[in-house]
Tab-separated table of C-alpha atoms in Angstrom:
chain	number	residue	atom	x	y	z
F	483	MET	CA	15.053	-4.710	-9.183
F	484	CYS	CA	12.033	-2.999	-7.597
F	485	ARG	CA	9.949	-3.674	-10.692
F	486	ARG	CA	10.893	-7.374	-10.551
F	487	ILE	CA	9.806	-7.468	-6.899
F	488	GLY	CA	6.528	-5.878	-7.978
F	489	GLU	CA	6.005	-8.376	-10.786
F	490	HIS	CA	6.514	-11.286	-8.421
F	491	GLY	CA	4.307	-9.719	-5.736
F	492	LEU	CA	1.583	-9.027	-8.257
F	493	THR	CA	1.205	-12.772	-8.882
F	494	LEU	CA	0.251	-13.126	-5.211
F	495	LEU	CA	-2.578	-10.583	-5.385
F	496	ALA	CA	-5.909	-11.982	-6.459
F	497	ASP	CA	-8.194	-9.772	-8.553
F	498	GLY	CA	-10.094	-7.501	-6.223
F	499	ALA	CA	-7.783	-8.240	-3.289
F	500	ASN	CA	-7.487	-5.607	-0.606
F	501	VAL	CA	-4.004	-4.566	0.483
F	502	LEU	CA	-2.985	-3.376	3.935
F	503	THR	CA	0.298	-1.497	4.197
F	504	HIS	CA	2.379	-0.959	7.292
F	505	CYS	CA	5.219	1.562	7.399
F	506	ASN	CA	6.731	2.720	4.098
F	507	THR	CA	8.440	0.660	1.439
F	508	GLY	CA	7.779	2.893	-1.519
F	509	ALA	CA	9.975	5.096	-3.656
F	510	LEU	CA	10.548	7.531	-0.794
F	511	ALA	CA	12.151	4.808	1.320
F	512	THR	CA	13.848	2.652	-1.304
F	513	GLY	CA	13.905	4.008	-4.850
F	514	GLY	CA	12.277	3.136	-8.145
F	515	ILE	CA	8.702	2.084	-7.453
F	516	GLY	CA	9.616	0.742	-4.043
F	517	THR	CA	9.751	-2.793	-2.772
F	518	ALA	CA	6.524	-3.865	-1.050
F	519	LEU	CA	4.576	-1.027	-2.695
F	520	ALA	CA	5.731	-2.143	-6.148
F	521	PRO	CA	2.922	-4.729	-6.568
F	522	ILE	CA	0.386	-2.017	-5.706
F	523	TYR	CA	1.794	0.279	-8.386
F	524	LEU	CA	1.754	-2.516	-10.969
F	525	ALA	CA	-1.776	-3.579	-9.996
F	526	HIS	CA	-2.924	0.011	-10.439
F	527	GLU	CA	-1.403	0.067	-13.944
F	528	GLN	CA	-3.700	-2.861	-14.793
F	529	GLY	CA	-6.739	-1.025	-13.421
F	530	PRO	CA	-7.718	0.340	-10.037
F	531	SER	CA	-9.519	-2.790	-8.846
F	532	ARG	CA	-7.940	-3.129	-5.402
F	533	ALA	CA	-8.497	-1.234	-2.175
F	534	CYS	CA	-5.404	-0.065	-0.345
F	535	LEU	CA	-5.511	0.554	3.383
F	536	CYS	CA	-2.582	2.443	4.877
F	537	GLY	CA	-1.876	1.982	8.558
F	538	ARG	CA	-0.935	5.249	10.238
F	539	ASP	CA	2.156	3.582	11.782
F	540	ARG	CA	2.926	5.244	15.070
F	541	PRO	CA	5.050	6.728	16.513
F	542	LEU	CA	6.696	8.237	13.406
F	543	LEU	CA	3.577	8.140	11.186
F	544	GLN	CA	5.360	6.790	8.108
F	545	GLY	CA	2.093	5.301	6.868
F	546	SER	CA	0.324	8.647	6.884
F	547	ARG	CA	3.227	10.971	6.132
F	548	LEU	CA	4.862	8.814	3.463
F	549	THR	CA	2.852	5.840	2.178
F	550	ALA	CA	-0.581	7.491	1.919
F	551	TRP	CA	0.968	10.651	0.467
F	552	GLU	CA	2.978	8.661	-2.070
F	553	LEU	CA	0.005	6.573	-3.211
F	554	GLN	CA	-2.283	9.589	-3.484
F	555	HIS	CA	0.380	11.488	-5.423
F	556	ALA	CA	0.511	8.540	-7.865
F	557	GLY	CA	-3.292	8.565	-8.219
F	558	ILE	CA	-3.743	5.292	-6.339
F	559	PRO	CA	-6.796	5.380	-4.065
F	560	CYS	CA	-6.041	4.563	-0.453
F	561	THR	CA	-7.670	4.912	2.925
F	562	LEU	CA	-5.692	5.935	5.988
F	563	ILE	CA	-6.600	3.936	9.098
F	564	THR	CA	-5.384	3.868	12.667
F	565	ASP	CA	-3.101	0.988	13.531
F	566	GLY	CA	-5.674	-0.399	15.961
F	567	ALA	CA	-8.361	-0.581	13.256
F	568	ALA	CA	-6.411	-2.988	11.040
F	569	ALA	CA	-7.288	-6.174	12.917
F	570	ALA	CA	-10.983	-5.316	13.146
F	571	LEU	CA	-11.193	-4.488	9.424
F	572	MET	CA	-9.384	-7.684	8.493
F	573	ARG	CA	-11.726	-9.739	10.693
F	574	GLN	CA	-14.743	-8.097	9.045
F	575	ALA	CA	-13.158	-8.419	5.562
F	576	LYS	CA	-13.801	-4.746	4.864
F	577	SER	CA	-11.869	-2.633	2.415
F	578	THR	CA	-12.938	0.839	3.516
């Protein structure tokens, strides 16, 4: 089921799209390849052409303790950002 979610989500990601994560919806939280992280895993299988920004996600730091760790462990490049930086980066259309 997670792979099907990823396949559907992948159709929504344009080539070269940047992805911003919030909290954790990967294998550590759900199973398989995760739910909302599944499109990122599938996109990476096609080639690492997308930038992934992981919000730190206070107060429990799931973004840094889980999501960033999980993506790095899978060899998927990601940048950890503070939660407050997300809006500014999106406004500037920056990936890193």
